[in-house]
Amino acid sequence: MKFNSFTPPQRTLMGPGPSDVHPRVLEALGRPTIGHLDPQFVAMMDELKQLLQYAFRTTNPLTIPISGPGSAGMEAAFVNLVEPGDTVIVCINGVFGGRMKENVERCGATAVVVEDAWGDPVDPDKVLLALTEHPEASVLAFVHAETSTGARSDAETLCRLAREHGCLVIMDAVTSLGGIPVEIDAWGVDAVYSGSQKCLSCTPGLSPVSFSPRAVKHISSRLHPVQSWFLDLNLVMGYWGGGDTTPKRAYHHTAPINALYGLHESLVMLAEEGLEASWARHRRMHDALRAGLEAMGLEFIVAAPWRLPQLNAVRVPAGVDEAAVRQRLLAEFDLEIGGGLGALAGKAWRIGLMGHAARPENVRLCVHALGVALAGVDGVAPDAGNAAVSALLDDAAA
Ligand SMILES: *Cc1c(COP(=O)(O)O)cnc(C)c1O
């Protein structure tokens, strides 16, 4: 048997993640591997923490990347803040809220579910009712940017309600970080987790997290030890620092050295561009994509005020096989977009404009390719779509 090296095709990644990785990040990944306690590596880790504080808009000392994908960050938040017997209010308006509930239950706690329709934001009135009816609740958990539907929720209001009822907040910012405002300190989020592969232009596999001093105090005064050894922040802090007492770095697990070079590079790029400029770029690209798709005759699923610029969910026109269209985009245009999940399966496309993918050539390609794939479908006007995109993007360039 003979095997050859794997050479992946060059795709354009405009699905729900992973998204296009910037060439500078790919280049950083190939730099020499050094020891995970090498003084130069430790210095890089310290910078990485500062860069993450910048991205999260926080001064939390415990702001680090977890060695694992966004799901590991999610699990880290729940296993550290939730104990057996606790009550947690969980907001579900898509796939990822559902996973939060599973995490709560696997921690031996009770989940009080606040449910909203897929495509709607979390309703603060329902959350207020749940907080009032469950004074024993210790944590409120919600997803800021529901990647399964493209809906943003009002994080600031939800955090205020939690604070007024003495609850800690766990917020999923996997798809929001870098793409729309995320204000950990201003909003008062106690535990937040994100992912490297969505709006940070980096490869998958790392989960930036941040825990407030309140959360750290809560963790250190737990009655039961954290059930996960690997994700126990009391132990992780010994390697990364970030707790109250961190004189020296000790081995916990071998950090994914080269992957962290990649994340560092992606955050250096974010700082160079500026967070606000990055949010504005996602917004501009969304405006151009929306103009194109709507002019073509496609409809958005989420109401305008709650649309995520970085995740655009559009309705599949009647009679169109959504999976066949995605296959055609991949085969003919090397373009990946996402299909609908759960309640939206077969009914929606999810078009990502995340990180390095949020750029003019991607918007043009996507609208053009969808126009080709949908040519001849009733009510679809491909030329109008392309013209609308050009009008916005050419204008901006002039
Ligand atoms: C992608 C995503 C996750 C999970 O991240 P993985 O890196 O796939 O584990 C969690 N929450 C949201 C909102 C996401 O979009």
mmCIF file of C-alpha atoms and ligand atoms in Angstrom:
data_model
loop_
_atom_site.group_PDB
_atom_site.id
_atom_site.type_symbol
_atom_site.label_atom_id
_atom_site.label_comp_id
_atom_site.label_asym_id
_atom_site.label_seq_id
_atom_site.Cartn_x
_atom_site.Cartn_y
_atom_site.Cartn_z
ATOM 1 C CA MET A 1 0.000 0.000 0.000
ATOM 2 C CA LYS A 2 1.189 3.450 -0.788
ATOM 3 C CA PHE A 3 -0.214 6.652 0.602
ATOM 4 C CA ASN A 4 0.435 10.145 -0.628
ATOM 5 C CA SER A 5 0.501 13.415 1.265
ATOM 6 C CA PHE A 6 -2.915 14.984 1.556
ATOM 7 C CA THR A 7 -3.404 18.059 -0.608
ATOM 8 C CA PRO A 8 -6.735 19.746 0.115
ATOM 9 C CA PRO A 9 -8.460 21.833 -2.557
ATOM 10 C CA GLN A 10 -8.506 25.643 -2.269
ATOM 11 C CA ARG A 11 -12.037 26.366 -1.086
ATOM 12 C CA THR A 12 -13.790 29.584 -0.172
ATOM 13 C CA LEU A 13 -15.372 28.960 3.220
ATOM 14 C CA MET A 14 -18.644 30.836 3.623
ATOM 15 C CA GLY A 15 -20.516 28.429 5.845
ATOM 16 C CA PRO A 16 -21.131 28.550 9.607
ATOM 17 C CA GLY A 17 -17.448 27.837 10.299
ATOM 18 C CA PRO A 18 -14.679 27.013 9.789
ATOM 19 C CA SER A 19 -14.209 30.199 7.799
ATOM 20 C CA ASP A 20 -11.373 31.299 5.523
ATOM 21 C CA VAL A 21 -8.046 31.273 7.357
ATOM 22 C CA HIS A 22 -5.767 34.204 6.659
ATOM 23 C CA PRO A 23 -2.481 33.263 4.902
ATOM 24 C CA ARG A 24 -0.524 34.951 7.693
ATOM 25 C CA VAL A 25 -2.097 32.532 10.171
ATOM 26 C CA LEU A 26 -1.269 29.507 7.999
ATOM 27 C CA GLU A 27 2.298 30.729 7.718
ATOM 28 C CA ALA A 28 2.575 31.174 11.502
ATOM 29 C CA LEU A 29 1.460 27.569 12.069
ATOM 30 C CA GLY A 30 4.537 26.276 10.238
ATOM 31 C CA ARG A 31 7.088 28.026 12.459
ATOM 32 C CA PRO A 32 9.507 25.932 14.571
ATOM 33 C CA THR A 33 7.959 24.102 17.490
ATOM 34 C CA ILE A 34 9.514 25.030 20.839
ATOM 35 C CA GLY A 35 8.891 23.700 24.340
ATOM 36 C CA HIS A 36 5.645 24.567 26.078
ATOM 37 C CA LEU A 37 7.591 25.949 29.056
ATOM 38 C CA ASP A 38 10.300 27.633 26.947
ATOM 39 C CA PRO A 39 10.648 31.207 28.275
ATOM 40 C CA GLN A 40 9.979 32.571 24.794
ATOM 41 C CA PHE A 41 6.838 30.498 24.527
ATOM 42 C CA VAL A 42 5.666 31.667 27.946
ATOM 43 C CA ALA A 43 6.243 35.269 26.826
ATOM 44 C CA MET A 44 4.099 34.575 23.747
ATOM 45 C CA MET A 45 1.384 33.135 26.018
ATOM 46 C CA ASP A 46 1.377 36.334 28.045
ATOM 47 C CA GLU A 47 0.896 38.382 24.886
ATOM 48 C CA LEU A 48 -1.852 36.031 23.783
ATOM 49 C CA LYS A 49 -3.703 36.714 27.037
ATOM 50 C CA GLN A 50 -3.399 40.468 26.504
ATOM 51 C CA LEU A 51 -4.616 40.151 22.929
ATOM 52 C CA LEU A 52 -7.605 38.121 24.078
ATOM 53 C CA GLN A 53 -8.392 40.719 26.736
ATOM 54 C CA TYR A 54 -8.419 43.279 23.934
ATOM 55 C CA ALA A 55 -10.730 41.156 21.787
ATOM 56 C CA PHE A 56 -13.123 40.438 24.675
ATOM 57 C CA ARG A 57 -12.919 44.014 26.030
ATOM 58 C CA THR A 58 -12.079 42.814 29.501
ATOM 59 C CA THR A 59 -9.464 43.171 32.192
ATOM 60 C CA ASN A 60 -10.216 39.680 33.563
ATOM 61 C CA PRO A 61 -6.837 38.114 34.462
ATOM 62 C CA LEU A 62 -8.283 34.680 33.660
ATOM 63 C CA THR A 63 -8.510 35.182 29.890
ATOM 64 C CA ILE A 64 -6.906 32.305 27.995
ATOM 65 C CA PRO A 65 -7.402 29.912 25.100
ATOM 66 C CA ILE A 66 -8.650 26.449 26.121
ATOM 67 C CA SER A 67 -6.837 23.671 24.213
ATOM 68 C CA GLY A 68 -9.874 22.394 22.363
ATOM 69 C CA PRO A 69 -12.658 23.583 20.060
ATOM 70 C CA GLY A 70 -15.521 25.893 21.023
ATOM 71 C CA SER A 71 -17.344 22.931 22.548
ATOM 72 C CA ALA A 72 -14.460 22.506 25.013
ATOM 73 C CA GLY A 73 -14.811 26.154 25.999
ATOM 74 C CA MET A 74 -18.539 25.603 26.489
ATOM 75 C CA GLU A 75 -17.860 22.604 28.675
ATOM 76 C CA ALA A 76 -15.194 24.502 30.636
ATOM 77 C CA ALA A 77 -17.708 27.235 31.466
ATOM 78 C CA PHE A 78 -20.361 24.795 32.696
ATOM 79 C CA VAL A 79 -18.244 22.269 34.585
ATOM 80 C CA ASN A 80 -16.490 25.036 36.491
ATOM 81 C CA LEU A 81 -19.479 27.226 37.358
ATOM 82 C CA VAL A 82 -22.191 24.594 37.836
ATOM 83 C CA GLU A 83 -22.346 22.083 40.674
ATOM 84 C CA PRO A 84 -24.638 19.112 41.294
ATOM 85 C CA GLY A 85 -27.969 20.357 42.657
ATOM 86 C CA ASP A 86 -27.675 23.854 41.142
ATOM 87 C CA THR A 87 -30.415 25.450 39.062
ATOM 88 C CA VAL A 88 -29.425 27.084 35.780
ATOM 89 C CA ILE A 89 -31.667 29.106 33.490
ATOM 90 C CA VAL A 90 -30.853 28.148 29.902
ATOM 91 C CA CYS A 91 -32.124 30.081 26.893
ATOM 92 C CA ILE A 92 -32.748 27.952 23.827
ATOM 93 C CA ASN A 93 -33.422 29.508 20.408
ATOM 94 C CA GLY A 94 -31.300 27.165 18.300
ATOM 95 C CA VAL A 95 -28.831 24.276 18.352
ATOM 96 C CA PHE A 96 -26.268 25.691 20.728
ATOM 97 C CA GLY A 97 -28.686 26.609 23.501
ATOM 98 C CA GLY A 98 -29.768 22.972 23.389
ATOM 99 C CA ARG A 99 -26.175 21.911 23.992
ATOM 100 C CA MET A 100 -25.983 24.244 26.985
ATOM 101 C CA LYS A 101 -28.932 22.402 28.519
ATOM 102 C CA GLU A 102 -27.137 19.072 28.026
ATOM 103 C CA ASN A 103 -24.067 20.469 29.734
ATOM 104 C CA VAL A 104 -26.125 21.650 32.701
ATOM 105 C CA GLU A 105 -27.767 18.256 33.120
ATOM 106 C CA ARG A 106 -24.481 16.386 32.823
ATOM 107 C CA CYS A 107 -23.201 18.552 35.679
ATOM 108 C CA GLY A 108 -26.001 17.112 37.810
ATOM 109 C CA ALA A 109 -27.876 20.402 37.855
ATOM 110 C CA THR A 110 -31.426 21.335 36.879
ATOM 111 C CA ALA A 111 -31.972 23.300 33.678
ATOM 112 C CA VAL A 112 -34.895 25.717 33.597
ATOM 113 C CA VAL A 113 -35.451 26.274 29.881
ATOM 114 C CA VAL A 114 -36.552 29.561 28.355
ATOM 115 C CA GLU A 115 -37.545 28.746 24.800
ATOM 116 C CA ASP A 116 -37.848 30.957 21.737
ATOM 117 C CA ALA A 117 -38.512 30.086 18.122
ATOM 118 C CA TRP A 118 -35.552 29.346 15.849
ATOM 119 C CA GLY A 119 -34.642 32.606 14.139
ATOM 120 C CA ASP A 120 -35.912 34.783 17.002
ATOM 121 C CA PRO A 121 -33.688 36.394 19.629
ATOM 122 C CA VAL A 122 -33.966 35.333 23.285
ATOM 123 C CA ASP A 123 -36.955 37.166 24.777
ATOM 124 C CA PRO A 124 -35.836 39.149 27.872
ATOM 125 C CA ASP A 125 -39.399 39.155 29.259
ATOM 126 C CA LYS A 126 -39.435 35.370 29.404
ATOM 127 C CA VAL A 127 -35.998 35.412 31.043
ATOM 128 C CA LEU A 128 -37.231 37.892 33.646
ATOM 129 C CA LEU A 129 -40.184 35.627 34.402
ATOM 130 C CA ALA A 130 -37.908 32.586 34.808
ATOM 131 C CA LEU A 131 -35.544 34.525 37.092
ATOM 132 C CA THR A 132 -38.501 35.655 39.212
ATOM 133 C CA GLU A 133 -40.003 32.172 39.413
ATOM 134 C CA HIS A 134 -36.656 30.552 40.222
ATOM 135 C CA PRO A 135 -34.896 32.574 42.908
ATOM 136 C CA GLU A 136 -32.749 29.486 43.569
ATOM 137 C CA ALA A 137 -31.098 29.795 40.117
ATOM 138 C CA SER A 138 -27.381 30.576 40.294
ATOM 139 C CA VAL A 139 -26.526 30.957 36.589
ATOM 140 C CA LEU A 140 -28.147 32.361 33.447
ATOM 141 C CA ALA A 141 -26.792 30.892 30.193
ATOM 142 C CA PHE A 142 -27.457 32.109 26.671
ATOM 143 C CA VAL A 143 -25.956 32.175 23.188
ATOM 144 C CA HIS A 144 -25.078 35.671 21.984
ATOM 145 C CA ALA A 145 -24.931 34.773 18.292
ATOM 146 C CA GLU A 146 -26.922 31.644 17.358
ATOM 147 C CA THR A 147 -24.998 30.242 14.417
ATOM 148 C CA SER A 148 -27.739 27.741 13.668
ATOM 149 C CA THR A 149 -30.216 30.524 12.813
ATOM 150 C CA GLY A 150 -28.256 33.774 12.345
ATOM 151 C CA ALA A 151 -29.982 35.551 15.250
ATOM 152 C CA ARG A 152 -28.306 37.884 17.741
ATOM 153 C CA SER A 153 -29.700 38.271 21.238
ATOM 154 C CA ASP A 154 -29.616 41.361 23.453
ATOM 155 C CA ALA A 155 -26.699 40.332 25.664
ATOM 156 C CA GLU A 156 -26.547 43.601 27.560
ATOM 157 C CA THR A 157 -30.157 43.353 28.754
ATOM 158 C CA LEU A 158 -29.882 39.653 29.588
ATOM 159 C CA CYS A 159 -26.750 40.303 31.675
ATOM 160 C CA ARG A 160 -28.467 43.149 33.526
ATOM 161 C CA LEU A 161 -31.431 40.932 34.395
ATOM 162 C CA ALA A 162 -29.120 38.184 35.636
ATOM 163 C CA ARG A 163 -27.180 40.639 37.771
ATOM 164 C CA GLU A 164 -30.386 42.052 39.294
ATOM 165 C CA HIS A 165 -31.351 38.519 40.340
ATOM 166 C CA GLY A 166 -27.977 37.508 41.735
ATOM 167 C CA CYS A 167 -27.100 35.112 38.902
ATOM 168 C CA LEU A 168 -23.761 34.582 37.202
ATOM 169 C CA VAL A 169 -23.820 34.767 33.396
ATOM 170 C CA ILE A 170 -22.416 32.191 30.977
ATOM 171 C CA MET A 171 -22.384 33.552 27.422
ATOM 172 C CA ASP A 172 -21.556 31.741 24.192
ATOM 173 C CA ALA A 173 -19.605 34.158 21.976
ATOM 174 C CA VAL A 174 -18.251 31.566 19.557
ATOM 175 C CA THR A 175 -19.626 33.299 16.487
ATOM 176 C CA SER A 176 -19.832 36.842 17.850
ATOM 177 C CA LEU A 177 -16.219 37.509 18.902
ATOM 178 C CA GLY A 178 -14.512 39.742 16.319
ATOM 179 C CA GLY A 179 -17.651 40.060 14.159
ATOM 180 C CA ILE A 180 -19.988 42.185 16.302
ATOM 181 C CA PRO A 181 -19.520 44.067 19.601
ATOM 182 C CA VAL A 182 -18.765 41.766 22.554
ATOM 183 C CA GLU A 183 -18.361 43.730 25.788
ATOM 184 C CA ILE A 184 -17.431 41.362 28.574
ATOM 185 C CA ASP A 185 -16.726 43.986 31.265
ATOM 186 C CA ALA A 186 -19.333 46.568 30.265
ATOM 187 C CA TRP A 187 -22.086 43.965 30.146
ATOM 188 C CA GLY A 188 -20.881 42.033 33.202
ATOM 189 C CA VAL A 189 -20.439 38.583 31.664
ATOM 190 C CA ASP A 190 -18.933 36.101 34.165
ATOM 191 C CA ALA A 191 -17.899 33.318 31.814
ATOM 192 C CA VAL A 192 -17.567 33.589 28.060
ATOM 193 C CA TYR A 193 -16.202 31.176 25.488
ATOM 194 C CA SER A 194 -15.469 31.594 21.804
ATOM 195 C CA GLY A 195 -13.855 29.693 18.951
ATOM 196 C CA SER A 196 -10.789 30.305 16.820
ATOM 197 C CA GLN A 197 -12.410 29.328 13.495
ATOM 198 C CA LYS A 198 -15.327 31.742 13.222
ATOM 199 C CA CYS A 199 -14.653 35.498 13.098
ATOM 200 C CA LEU A 200 -10.981 35.300 14.127
ATOM 201 C CA SER A 201 -9.693 34.016 10.744
ATOM 202 C CA CYS A 202 -7.827 31.179 12.465
ATOM 203 C CA THR A 203 -7.874 27.387 12.178
ATOM 204 C CA PRO A 204 -10.323 25.355 14.325
ATOM 205 C CA GLY A 205 -9.343 23.767 17.602
ATOM 206 C CA LEU A 206 -8.888 26.542 20.164
ATOM 207 C CA SER A 207 -11.437 28.172 22.418
ATOM 208 C CA PRO A 208 -10.685 31.619 23.880
ATOM 209 C CA VAL A 209 -12.403 31.973 27.267
ATOM 210 C CA SER A 210 -12.608 34.639 29.944
ATOM 211 C CA PHE A 211 -13.807 34.385 33.551
ATOM 212 C CA SER A 212 -14.617 37.341 35.798
ATOM 213 C CA PRO A 213 -13.109 37.647 39.288
ATOM 214 C CA ARG A 214 -16.613 36.808 40.595
ATOM 215 C CA ALA A 215 -16.554 33.585 38.597
ATOM 216 C CA VAL A 216 -13.053 32.720 39.813
ATOM 217 C CA LYS A 217 -14.188 33.221 43.413
ATOM 218 C CA HIS A 218 -17.214 31.027 42.763
ATOM 219 C CA ILE A 219 -14.966 28.300 41.310
ATOM 220 C CA SER A 220 -12.517 28.358 44.189
ATOM 221 C CA SER A 221 -15.315 28.042 46.742
ATOM 222 C CA ARG A 222 -17.040 25.065 45.126
ATOM 223 C CA LEU A 223 -18.338 22.289 47.401
ATOM 224 C CA HIS A 224 -17.527 19.528 44.893
ATOM 225 C CA PRO A 225 -14.347 19.248 42.835
ATOM 226 C CA VAL A 226 -14.800 20.058 39.129
ATOM 227 C CA GLN A 227 -15.814 16.755 37.544
ATOM 228 C CA SER A 228 -13.469 17.232 34.546
ATOM 229 C CA TRP A 229 -9.788 16.990 35.367
ATOM 230 C CA PHE A 230 -8.697 18.431 32.007
ATOM 231 C CA LEU A 231 -10.995 21.460 32.169
ATOM 232 C CA ASP A 232 -10.674 22.204 35.901
ATOM 233 C CA LEU A 233 -9.631 25.853 35.801
ATOM 234 C CA ASN A 234 -8.021 25.580 39.215
ATOM 235 C CA LEU A 235 -5.474 23.319 37.494
ATOM 236 C CA VAL A 236 -5.389 25.063 34.097
ATOM 237 C CA MET A 237 -4.526 28.339 35.858
ATOM 238 C CA GLY A 238 -1.356 26.708 37.136
ATOM 239 C CA TYR A 239 -0.104 26.589 33.556
ATOM 240 C CA TRP A 240 -1.618 29.739 32.064
ATOM 241 C CA GLY A 241 -1.670 31.953 35.134
ATOM 242 C CA GLY A 242 -4.694 34.164 35.645
ATOM 243 C CA GLY A 243 -5.727 33.157 39.143
ATOM 244 C CA ASP A 244 -4.891 35.136 42.269
ATOM 245 C CA THR A 245 -1.659 33.308 42.959
ATOM 246 C CA THR A 246 0.354 32.350 39.908
ATOM 247 C CA PRO A 247 4.004 32.698 40.712
ATOM 248 C CA LYS A 248 5.272 30.000 38.375
ATOM 249 C CA ARG A 249 4.071 28.083 35.351
ATOM 250 C CA ALA A 250 3.777 24.358 35.824
ATOM 251 C CA TYR A 251 2.985 21.520 33.454
ATOM 252 C CA HIS A 252 -0.710 20.687 33.179
ATOM 253 C CA HIS A 253 -1.018 19.420 29.603
ATOM 254 C CA THR A 254 1.167 20.016 26.553
ATOM 255 C CA ALA A 255 -0.198 23.138 24.908
ATOM 256 C CA PRO A 256 -0.900 22.918 21.163
ATOM 257 C CA ILE A 257 2.176 25.067 20.523
ATOM 258 C CA ASN A 258 1.869 25.725 16.796
ATOM 259 C CA ALA A 259 -1.894 26.173 16.929
ATOM 260 C CA LEU A 260 -1.303 28.911 19.502
ATOM 261 C CA TYR A 261 1.147 30.631 17.116
ATOM 262 C CA GLY A 262 -1.762 30.736 14.683
ATOM 263 C CA LEU A 263 -4.183 32.224 17.192
ATOM 264 C CA HIS A 264 -1.561 34.772 18.263
ATOM 265 C CA GLU A 265 -1.090 35.847 14.650
ATOM 266 C CA SER A 266 -4.835 36.126 14.056
ATOM 267 C CA LEU A 267 -5.197 38.341 17.124
ATOM 268 C CA VAL A 268 -2.222 40.495 16.125
ATOM 269 C CA MET A 269 -4.064 41.031 12.843
ATOM 270 C CA LEU A 270 -7.282 41.868 14.685
ATOM 271 C CA ALA A 271 -5.425 44.442 16.785
ATOM 272 C CA GLU A 272 -3.791 45.904 13.662
ATOM 273 C CA GLU A 273 -7.154 46.282 11.959
ATOM 274 C CA GLY A 274 -8.849 47.413 15.166
ATOM 275 C CA LEU A 275 -11.873 45.747 16.729
ATOM 276 C CA GLU A 276 -14.296 48.501 15.680
ATOM 277 C CA ALA A 277 -12.956 48.389 12.125
ATOM 278 C CA SER A 278 -13.444 44.630 12.073
ATOM 279 C CA TRP A 279 -17.064 44.994 13.226
ATOM 280 C CA ALA A 280 -17.608 47.672 10.557
ATOM 281 C CA ARG A 281 -16.102 45.441 7.849
ATOM 282 C CA HIS A 282 -18.428 42.562 8.771
ATOM 283 C CA ARG A 283 -21.352 45.001 8.672
ATOM 284 C CA ARG A 284 -20.350 46.418 5.244
ATOM 285 C CA MET A 285 -19.915 42.991 3.706
ATOM 286 C CA HIS A 286 -23.253 41.897 5.154
ATOM 287 C CA ASP A 287 -24.951 44.970 3.666
ATOM 288 C CA ALA A 288 -23.543 44.153 0.219
ATOM 289 C CA LEU A 289 -24.470 40.468 0.472
ATOM 290 C CA ARG A 290 -27.966 41.279 1.706
ATOM 291 C CA ALA A 291 -28.512 43.781 -1.102
ATOM 292 C CA GLY A 292 -27.437 41.171 -3.624
ATOM 293 C CA LEU A 293 -29.480 38.306 -2.233
ATOM 294 C CA GLU A 294 -32.614 40.406 -1.779
ATOM 295 C CA ALA A 295 -32.332 41.928 -5.259
ATOM 296 C CA MET A 296 -32.018 38.382 -6.573
ATOM 297 C CA GLY A 297 -35.300 37.537 -4.844
ATOM 298 C CA LEU A 298 -34.125 35.648 -1.737
ATOM 299 C CA GLU A 299 -35.549 36.338 1.726
ATOM 300 C CA PHE A 300 -33.796 36.549 5.081
ATOM 301 C CA ILE A 301 -35.124 34.428 7.926
ATOM 302 C CA VAL A 302 -34.194 36.661 10.869
ATOM 303 C CA ALA A 303 -35.892 40.051 11.414
ATOM 304 C CA ALA A 304 -33.605 42.958 10.452
ATOM 305 C CA PRO A 305 -32.679 44.250 13.958
ATOM 306 C CA TRP A 306 -31.454 40.809 15.093
ATOM 307 C CA ARG A 307 -29.557 39.693 11.987
ATOM 308 C CA LEU A 308 -25.956 38.691 12.471
ATOM 309 C CA PRO A 309 -23.788 40.240 9.763
ATOM 310 C CA GLN A 310 -21.477 37.228 9.956
ATOM 311 C CA LEU A 311 -24.176 34.560 9.544
ATOM 312 C CA ASN A 312 -26.859 35.113 6.955
ATOM 313 C CA ALA A 313 -29.751 32.654 6.977
ATOM 314 C CA VAL A 314 -31.882 32.843 3.828
ATOM 315 C CA ARG A 315 -34.959 30.882 2.818
ATOM 316 C CA VAL A 316 -34.605 28.288 0.064
ATOM 317 C CA PRO A 317 -37.074 29.141 -2.739
ATOM 318 C CA ALA A 318 -40.010 26.751 -3.145
ATOM 319 C CA GLY A 319 -39.208 23.684 -5.209
ATOM 320 C CA VAL A 320 -35.420 24.039 -4.918
ATOM 321 C CA ASP A 321 -33.310 21.170 -3.532
ATOM 322 C CA GLU A 322 -31.110 23.022 -1.054
ATOM 323 C CA ALA A 323 -28.458 20.314 -0.728
ATOM 324 C CA ALA A 324 -28.087 20.011 -4.506
ATOM 325 C CA VAL A 325 -27.399 23.745 -4.751
ATOM 326 C CA ARG A 326 -24.704 23.501 -2.081
ATOM 327 C CA GLN A 327 -23.118 20.560 -3.873
ATOM 328 C CA ARG A 328 -23.052 22.546 -7.099
ATOM 329 C CA LEU A 329 -21.431 25.571 -5.447
ATOM 330 C CA LEU A 330 -18.749 23.317 -4.034
ATOM 331 C CA ALA A 331 -18.122 21.423 -7.275
ATOM 332 C CA GLU A 332 -18.236 24.361 -9.686
ATOM 333 C CA PHE A 333 -17.064 27.277 -7.573
ATOM 334 C CA ASP A 334 -15.091 25.665 -4.735
ATOM 335 C CA LEU A 335 -17.478 27.585 -2.513
ATOM 336 C CA GLU A 336 -18.853 26.188 0.735
ATOM 337 C CA ILE A 337 -22.033 27.530 2.312
ATOM 338 C CA GLY A 338 -24.083 25.879 5.070
ATOM 339 C CA GLY A 339 -27.487 24.217 5.094
ATOM 340 C CA GLY A 340 -30.183 24.631 7.719
ATOM 341 C CA LEU A 341 -30.135 22.666 10.974
ATOM 342 C CA GLY A 342 -32.969 21.346 13.126
ATOM 343 C CA ALA A 343 -36.145 23.330 12.496
ATOM 344 C CA LEU A 344 -34.488 24.920 9.434
ATOM 345 C CA ALA A 345 -33.182 21.710 7.818
ATOM 346 C CA GLY A 346 -33.907 21.716 4.089
ATOM 347 C CA LYS A 347 -35.417 25.197 4.335
ATOM 348 C CA ALA A 348 -32.442 27.523 4.661
ATOM 349 C CA TRP A 349 -28.935 28.272 3.574
ATOM 350 C CA ARG A 350 -26.529 29.719 6.088
ATOM 351 C CA ILE A 351 -23.985 32.008 4.503
ATOM 352 C CA GLY A 352 -21.059 32.992 6.674
ATOM 353 C CA LEU A 353 -19.092 36.208 6.375
ATOM 354 C CA MET A 354 -16.688 35.475 9.175
ATOM 355 C CA GLY A 355 -13.239 36.937 9.737
ATOM 356 C CA HIS A 356 -11.050 36.737 6.633
ATOM 357 C CA ALA A 357 -14.087 35.475 4.677
ATOM 358 C CA ALA A 358 -15.799 38.860 5.134
ATOM 359 C CA ARG A 359 -14.318 40.516 2.059
ATOM 360 C CA PRO A 360 -15.639 41.894 -1.233
ATOM 361 C CA GLU A 361 -14.479 39.101 -3.550
ATOM 362 C CA ASN A 362 -16.312 36.548 -1.397
ATOM 363 C CA VAL A 363 -19.553 38.524 -1.492
ATOM 364 C CA ARG A 364 -19.316 38.821 -5.284
ATOM 365 C CA LEU A 365 -18.492 35.135 -5.687
ATOM 366 C CA CYS A 366 -21.334 33.969 -3.483
ATOM 367 C CA VAL A 367 -24.030 36.089 -5.146
ATOM 368 C CA HIS A 368 -22.734 35.175 -8.611
ATOM 369 C CA ALA A 369 -22.551 31.448 -7.828
ATOM 370 C CA LEU A 370 -26.006 31.328 -6.251
ATOM 371 C CA GLY A 371 -27.355 33.183 -9.283
ATOM 372 C CA VAL A 372 -25.893 30.532 -11.593
ATOM 373 C CA ALA A 373 -27.222 27.686 -9.461
ATOM 374 C CA LEU A 374 -30.711 29.218 -9.236
ATOM 375 C CA ALA A 375 -31.034 30.409 -12.847
ATOM 376 C CA GLY A 376 -34.503 29.622 -14.157
ATOM 377 C CA VAL A 377 -36.107 29.303 -10.712
ATOM 378 C CA ASP A 378 -39.371 31.230 -10.439
ATOM 379 C CA GLY A 379 -38.918 34.633 -8.822
ATOM 380 C CA VAL A 380 -35.096 34.539 -8.902
ATOM 381 C CA ALA A 381 -33.274 37.279 -10.840
ATOM 382 C CA PRO A 382 -29.511 36.568 -10.836
ATOM 383 C CA ASP A 383 -28.492 39.679 -12.812
ATOM 384 C CA ALA A 384 -30.278 41.993 -10.408
ATOM 385 C CA GLY A 385 -28.364 40.342 -7.543
ATOM 386 C CA ASN A 386 -24.970 40.903 -9.139
ATOM 387 C CA ALA A 387 -25.839 44.477 -10.030
ATOM 388 C CA ALA A 388 -26.892 45.286 -6.471
ATOM 389 C CA VAL A 389 -23.630 43.913 -5.074
ATOM 390 C CA SER A 390 -21.568 45.873 -7.597
ATOM 391 C CA ALA A 391 -23.465 49.065 -6.837
ATOM 392 C CA LEU A 392 -22.507 48.824 -3.165
ATOM 393 C CA LEU A 393 -18.993 47.445 -3.433
ATOM 394 C CA ASP A 394 -17.861 49.523 -6.427
ATOM 395 C CA ASP A 395 -19.253 52.614 -4.713
ATOM 396 C CA ALA A 396 -17.287 51.887 -1.576
ATOM 397 C CA ALA A 397 -14.102 51.370 -3.591
ATOM 398 C CA ALA A 398 -14.511 54.635 -5.523
HETATM 399 C C1 LIG B 1 -19.366 26.664 16.289
HETATM 400 C C2 LIG B 1 -20.106 26.936 17.540
HETATM 401 C C3 LIG B 1 -19.885 26.212 18.730
HETATM 402 C C4 LIG B 1 -18.996 25.006 18.801
HETATM 403 O O1 LIG B 1 -17.692 25.244 18.417
HETATM 404 P P1 LIG B 1 -16.778 24.006 17.929
HETATM 405 O O2 LIG B 1 -15.468 24.650 17.664
HETATM 406 O O3 LIG B 1 -17.454 23.454 16.723
HETATM 407 O O4 LIG B 1 -16.737 23.024 19.028
HETATM 408 C C5 LIG B 1 -20.557 26.593 19.870
HETATM 409 N N1 LIG B 1 -21.430 27.628 19.857
HETATM 410 C C6 LIG B 1 -21.685 28.334 18.739
HETATM 411 C C7 LIG B 1 -22.643 29.474 18.793
HETATM 412 C C8 LIG B 1 -21.027 28.010 17.551
HETATM 413 O O5 LIG B 1 -21.282 28.705 16.438
#
